[in-house]
Amino acid sequence: MSNKIESFLASGLTEKQVIQNRKKFGPNEIVKGKKTNLLFLMLRIVTEPMIVLLLIISFVYLMLGDRGEAILLLFSVLVIISITFYQEKKTETALSALRSLATPRTNVIRNGSIYRIDGRDVVVGDLILLSEGDRISADSLILSAEPLFCDESLLTGESMPVSKFMNDKVYSGALVASGGGVCRVEEIGSRTEIGKIGKQIDEEKVESTLLEKEVSRLVKWLFLVSMFFCVCLALYFGFAQSKWLKGLLAGLTLAIGLLPEELPLVLTIFFAFGAYRLSRKNVLVRKSSIIETLGAATVLCSDKTGTITKNKMSLEYLVTNIGINHLLNKDIELSSDIKDSLHAALLACKQPTFDPMEIAIKNSFEFFNLKDDLKLEWVKEFPLTNDHLTMVQVYKSDEQYKIFAKGSPEAVFDLCNLDEAEKNQWIKETNILAKNGYRILGVASGKTQNLPNSKKDAEYNFLGLLGFLDPIRDSVPADVQSAREAGVRILMITGDYPETAKNIAIKIGLTNPTEVVIGEDISKLSDYELKKILLSCNVYSRVSPLDKWRIVKLLKEESEIVAMTGDGVNDAPALRSAHIGVAMGERGTDVAREASDIVLMNDSFSSILEAIKTGRHIYDNLRKALGYIIAVHLPIVGITFFPLLFDWPVLVLSAVQIVFLELVIDPTCTLVFEKEAPEANLMKRKPRNRTSPLLDKRLFISSIVQGLFSFLSVILCYWVIYHFFFSVNDDLQLVATTSFVTLVISNLFLILANRSFFEPIWISNQKPNLILPYVFFGTIALLCLAIYVPYLREIFHFSVLSWQHWLLSVLIAFLGVFLYDLLKIVLLRRLLQNTELDTTSPN
């Protein structure tokens, strides 16, 4: 069928017809399922614990007759709902943009040429080329087919592939299990069979990750703790002072200060926008939660072709019986052996082809202005299979059949039944090319009177060896060194000849590059024996998909976090088995993409390292945000609880003021820390233990210490103002206002302290963060409005501050954070250097 494709080139749609059909029938999209209902989204936000607490407090203020404060609280509820709604819709938009990148791709014939387009751009009347591993994008009628089998389980539930012939229909969502063909699109979008029954081709349902479950448990635990203190405080005021409403108000205010309701939202936003940023670096994350695992990867099993190399083949050498010929020299005298070998290699290819090696053969054929044999009529193809790595094309010529084969040298030797002397001589020639890094194909031709039923139903004549050069990507040696420094071990798993694999491993700087294990040996090893080899061997050659799956499985049993690359249909089991399945976007099949967790849009090895770096970066920033959240809630709780417990003359925080602080905390965590630059030693640390908690002991202690310093700063300010600045003629609210300003400024300084786990504040803040100035000065501006605008000052119960009060607040707040920063550098960093933490996870 492959050569018959050329007969369809004139039958494809023109650009004008494509535009007309798209206008008439619309885009190839199934009507989306119900989007998140706005009312349901609002209801879910309103029932969040923080919102419920604020609504209850507003009601209590109304009962106490304080309408102004109640109205402001209700307004703050609207603000919080608006912020949450905006963030969730923005996250949904980012995820939607990612899903649009994951659409299946299709080869179509238009304007007399073949184009690779997104499945959603297919229109009625398009001619689609089907190949093994393709996801069919529309209901179509088969016009031509080689042995074609389709997996229609998505539509019918039948797991076995169904054979298809000319004039049969293939359906949207089906997968080409084997073979190929040409078909014409008849129905698209919602008019397809899968569209009619309302099924959608979506990602599988993803279970909550360990990190998501951990955050959920933490929030629930803190909610229970806050409710406990709320009840205790309310009962204390009720029974001890008979002030039930005041007690309820105090308890609810304390609960607001203690509840870190922003944590789940921070987690969602960090993952969603991390995935979106990766997509702009040519890495499509199909499940945003996989970012949690990326930063913990310990082993990367990488293919060679197109990932480590450029996948831009050039045919440089042709070895025939008369010697080695350098084909890049146009002045070379072409003997009949050279012409016959090139001609056989071309006729053994699919036509048209997308394979880089076959394109290189075609380019070399045209380079020497050789003419194709137009008298040959293609009749049959025997595709390359795992058990015999050759591709055979059968042509009819007069009353006989001519057969042309190409494939791995050893497989072509097998077809030709070479005697031992000939075979050893050709193996010697193969090794010479392989040791210089060339990819090698053998070429053979044969004749038969009857149409063959298998590859071996003919007598073949071995013609020669083709040597292809696939240059290494320029960045790979540096990337391999970077991976080594990051504690990520690189395994190169390839289908290439062993000597070729060894040459590439040496060039890119793999550890122990001369030790190569071939697939034939792997199949003979027990699991125990293979595990021992996996401890030291980093290069695997002539590996089958089953061998890949087994390697991944055994690495996982050794507690490694495994990332695995793949591009073919048969790579799907290994991709699915790996913790991180990495599919190729340019040359990968749809089935490989669907089995993967991330897709490299440019197939580059550097992109995998970038994904690991981003995974670590996001995890670091999540920890910084979590540390900040705990640190800033501690002084809020303390300054709410202490005045009540010790009967201070004035309360520092009211519910309205706590809400003001919450409006600072949310954007700080979700914007400032999400935009924070990576640590300098990010790719110098070993991978973290995937089972280690996000909030480990050291981060918890560090956060508590930060919070205590901030709390002591507020207490110090309260004490200084009350004892040195306060007079009988002053308003007690002056003390509370100055203390509140100290708390806000301390929170802002804590942002600066948390920007780095390892660097002091004066170094870490030399790195730019575009959002930080807006949050910093925006908060100060809001604070000034609340203090100097009479109406707001009355609602917040503030007093006008002089510049001396501001200066005192800034100095005391800075003193607290500066002391913490000294403690972090002098003590905590020294501790880090003496433990595994410096090489596993920050802080």
XYZ file of N, CA, C and O in Angstrom, residues 736-819:
336
model
N -2.468 49.691 69.737
C -2.911 48.582 68.885
C -2.539 48.818 67.428
O -2.106 47.899 66.722
N -2.694 50.085 66.970
C -2.399 50.394 65.563
C -0.924 50.199 65.254
O -0.555 49.600 64.238
N -0.062 50.716 66.130
C 1.380 50.559 65.912
C 1.777 49.089 65.938
O 2.612 48.637 65.139
N 1.186 48.336 66.850
C 1.484 46.899 66.934
C 1.006 46.182 65.671
O 1.697 45.280 65.159
N -0.154 46.585 65.160
C -0.679 45.965 63.942
C 0.244 46.266 62.758
O 0.543 45.380 61.935
N 0.698 47.515 62.647
C 1.619 47.888 61.563
C 2.911 47.067 61.665
O 3.454 46.598 60.657
N 3.394 46.870 62.891
C 4.593 46.041 63.090
C 4.358 44.624 62.589
O 5.234 44.020 61.942
N 3.170 44.085 62.870
C 2.838 42.725 62.428
C 2.808 42.643 60.904
O 3.364 41.697 60.316
N 2.181 43.614 60.249
C 2.096 43.604 58.784
C 3.490 43.704 58.165
O 3.842 42.951 57.248
N 4.287 44.651 58.679
C 5.638 44.830 58.133
C 6.491 43.597 58.404
O 7.307 43.179 57.560
N 6.318 43.000 59.573
C 7.039 41.768 59.887
C 6.684 40.664 58.893
O 7.549 39.909 58.438
N 5.394 40.561 58.539
C 4.963 39.576 57.534
C 5.636 39.825 56.187
O 6.040 38.888 55.497
N 5.754 41.106 55.827
C 6.410 41.429 54.559
C 7.892 41.069 54.600
O 8.450 40.544 53.629
N 8.543 41.345 55.743
C 9.956 40.978 55.874
C 10.147 39.458 55.861
O 11.169 38.952 55.391
N 9.146 38.722 56.383
C 9.228 37.261 56.361
C 9.209 36.719 54.925
O 9.775 35.662 54.655
N 8.545 37.447 54.029
C 8.597 37.053 52.611
C 10.047 37.065 52.151
O 10.522 36.124 51.510
N 10.757 38.145 52.501
C 12.159 38.268 52.089
C 13.009 37.171 52.709
O 13.894 36.610 52.063
N 12.729 36.835 53.976
C 13.513 35.808 54.660
C 13.274 34.425 54.083
O 14.150 33.562 54.126
N 12.077 34.199 53.541
C 11.730 32.874 53.022
C 12.049 32.694 51.542
O 11.760 31.644 50.978
N 12.628 33.691 50.901
C 12.933 33.572 49.478
C 14.049 32.573 49.213
O 14.210 32.103 48.093
N 14.839 32.256 50.238
C 15.898 31.261 50.067
C 16.037 30.441 51.338
O 15.920 30.965 52.446
N 16.271 29.127 51.157
C 16.535 28.255 52.297
C 17.965 28.413 52.795
O 18.254 28.142 53.955
N 18.867 28.812 51.910
C 20.289 28.735 52.219
C 20.981 30.095 52.295
O 21.970 30.236 52.996
N 20.485 31.081 51.551
C 21.187 32.355 51.447
C 20.642 33.368 52.446
O 19.442 33.371 52.751
N 21.502 34.264 52.947
C 21.019 35.334 53.827
C 20.142 36.306 53.056
O 20.180 36.384 51.828
N 19.366 37.067 53.789
C 18.347 37.925 53.206
C 18.954 38.960 52.253
O 18.346 39.311 51.238
N 20.162 39.441 52.545
C 20.761 40.483 51.700
C 21.311 39.928 50.385
O 21.564 40.672 49.465
N 21.482 38.616 50.304
C 21.908 38.000 49.045
C 20.719 37.510 48.240
O 20.619 37.759 47.040
N 19.793 36.811 48.916
C 18.638 36.249 48.197
C 17.781 37.326 47.559
O 17.162 37.098 46.513
N 17.757 38.514 48.141
C 16.897 39.567 47.597
C 17.566 40.401 46.515
O 17.010 41.409 46.073
N 18.752 39.953 46.092
C 19.337 40.550 44.895
C 18.749 39.928 43.632
O 18.861 40.479 42.545
N 18.125 38.759 43.781
C 17.484 38.098 42.644
C 16.135 38.761 42.370
O 15.372 39.040 43.303
N 15.807 39.005 41.113
C 14.547 39.691 40.806
C 13.331 38.791 41.014
O 13.390 37.581 40.833
N 12.252 39.403 41.438
C 10.940 38.749 41.502
C 9.928 39.827 41.102
O 9.684 40.776 41.856
N 9.347 39.695 39.912
C 8.535 40.762 39.340
C 7.309 41.089 40.175
O 6.815 42.225 40.162
N 6.792 40.093 40.892
C 5.563 40.296 41.659
C 5.838 40.949 43.010
O 5.003 41.681 43.541
N 7.022 40.700 43.567
C 7.335 41.142 44.929
C 7.110 42.636 45.166
O 6.466 43.012 46.158
N 7.609 43.528 44.303
C 7.382 44.966 44.568
C 5.901 45.337 44.621
O 5.498 46.180 45.437
N 5.078 44.709 43.758
C 3.643 45.022 43.758
C 2.988 44.597 45.068
O 2.163 45.325 45.638
N 3.343 43.401 45.555
C 2.775 42.927 46.822
C 3.282 43.794 47.970
O 2.505 44.197 48.853
N 4.563 44.105 47.950
C 5.189 44.861 49.040
C 4.579 46.259 49.155
O 4.035 46.639 50.208
N 4.644 47.006 48.055
C 4.179 48.405 48.113
C 2.657 48.495 48.070
O 2.068 49.444 48.603
N 2.016 47.502 47.454
C 0.549 47.484 47.467
C 0.014 47.301 48.871
O -0.969 47.939 49.274
N 0.662 46.422 49.639
C 0.239 46.204 51.029
C 0.432 47.460 51.863
O -0.445 47.848 52.659
N 1.588 48.120 51.698
C 1.842 49.362 52.445
C 0.821 50.431 52.060
O 0.318 51.188 52.923
N 0.479 50.503 50.770
C -0.504 51.498 50.313
C -1.873 51.236 50.945
O -2.544 52.175 51.411
N -2.291 49.984 50.969
C -3.580 49.638 51.595
C -3.560 49.963 53.089
O -4.555 50.444 53.652
N -2.428 49.682 53.720
C -2.301 49.966 55.149
C -2.412 51.465 55.417
O -3.080 51.898 56.368
N -1.783 52.270 54.562
C -1.866 53.731 54.717
C -3.298 54.228 54.517
O -3.768 55.122 55.245
N -3.990 53.664 53.526
C -5.387 54.040 53.308
C -6.226 53.733 54.540
O -7.077 54.540 54.965
N -6.017 52.546 55.117
C -6.797 52.141 56.291
C -6.512 53.038 57.494
O -7.381 53.232 58.352
N -5.304 53.597 57.566
C -4.936 54.431 58.722
C -5.305 55.898 58.524
O -5.761 56.576 59.459
N -5.164 56.421 57.287
C -5.305 57.871 57.091
C -6.611 58.289 56.419
O -6.883 59.475 56.335
N -7.401 57.359 55.923
C -8.733 57.700 55.408
C -9.707 57.588 56.579
O -9.877 56.496 57.145
N -10.349 58.686 56.989
C -11.155 58.692 58.224
C -12.195 57.570 58.289
O -12.334 56.917 59.337
N -12.923 57.349 57.195
C -13.982 56.335 57.240
C -13.387 54.949 57.502
O -13.868 54.179 58.340
N -12.314 54.619 56.787
C -11.672 53.310 56.969
C -11.016 53.213 58.339
O -11.043 52.156 58.984
N -10.425 54.335 58.790
C -9.777 54.332 60.110
C -10.784 54.021 61.211
O -10.481 53.281 62.158
N -11.978 54.536 61.040
C -13.014 54.284 62.051
C -13.456 52.819 62.042
O -13.650 52.212 63.096
N -13.600 52.255 60.835
C -14.033 50.853 60.736
C -12.965 49.910 61.287
O -13.271 48.949 62.010
N -11.689 50.197 60.968
C -10.602 49.333 61.428
C -10.181 49.637 62.872
O -9.359 48.906 63.426
N -10.736 50.669 63.468
C -10.382 51.081 64.836
C -8.902 51.411 64.942
O -8.204 50.994 65.870
N -8.406 52.155 63.953
C -7.006 52.574 63.930
C -6.882 53.998 64.461
O -7.872 54.749 64.532
N -5.654 54.378 64.797
C -5.313 55.761 65.133
C -4.269 56.250 64.137
O -3.518 55.453 63.557
N -4.204 57.576 63.974
C -3.224 58.162 63.060
C -1.836 58.013 63.663
O -1.619 58.320 64.841
N -0.896 57.516 62.843
C 0.474 57.306 63.317
C 1.385 58.411 62.801
O 1.241 58.882 61.672
N 2.342 58.790 63.637
C 3.372 59.740 63.219
C 4.512 58.974 62.560
O 4.566 57.739 62.592
N 5.454 59.719 61.990
C 6.575 59.042 61.329
C 7.426 58.285 62.337
O 8.048 57.275 62.010
N 7.437 58.772 63.614
C 8.195 58.054 64.639
C 7.602 56.667 64.893
O 8.334 55.684 65.070
N 6.262 56.585 64.890
C 5.616 55.275 65.088
C 5.952 54.326 63.931
O 6.226 53.140 64.149
N 5.909 54.871 62.710
C 6.241 54.044 61.547
C 7.683 53.551 61.621
O 7.969 52.376 61.353
N 8.578 54.453 61.954
C 9.995 54.089 62.036
C 10.213 53.013 63.089
O 10.960 52.049 62.856
N 9.549 53.175 64.232
C 9.688 52.183 65.303
C 9.175 50.814 64.828
O 9.822 49.786 65.061
N 8.033 50.806 64.159
C 7.462 49.542 63.662
C 8.399 48.863 62.678
O 8.633 47.645 62.751
N 8.944 49.654 61.756
C 9.839 49.085 60.739
C 11.096 48.525 61.393
O 11.535 47.405 61.081
N 11.709 49.275 62.322
C 12.947 48.831 62.952
C 12.742 47.567 63.774
O 13.550 46.621 63.714
N 11.661 47.539 64.559
C 11.420 46.364 65.401
C 11.085 45.145 64.543
O 11.562 44.035 64.807
N 10.266 45.345 63.494
C 9.921 44.233 62.602
C 11.170 43.693 61.911
O 11.375 42.470 61.819
N 12.018 44.613 61.451
C 13.243 44.179 60.770
C 14.180 43.464 61.736
O 14.830 42.480 61.375
N 14.240 43.937 62.990
C 15.109 43.322 63.986
C 14.731 41.852 64.184
O 15.597 40.973 64.219
N 13.433 41.577 64.298
C 12.985 40.198 64.514
C 13.367 39.282 63.359
O 13.890 38.185 63.565
N 13.121 39.757 62.124
C 13.428 38.940 60.952
C 14.936 38.815 60.768
O 15.447 37.748 60.376
N 15.678 39.883 61.085
C 17.134 39.840 60.950
C 17.745 38.830 61.915
O 18.656 38.079 61.553
N 17.207 38.783 63.133
C 17.713 37.806 64.102
C 17.425 36.382 63.641
O 18.262 35.481 63.784
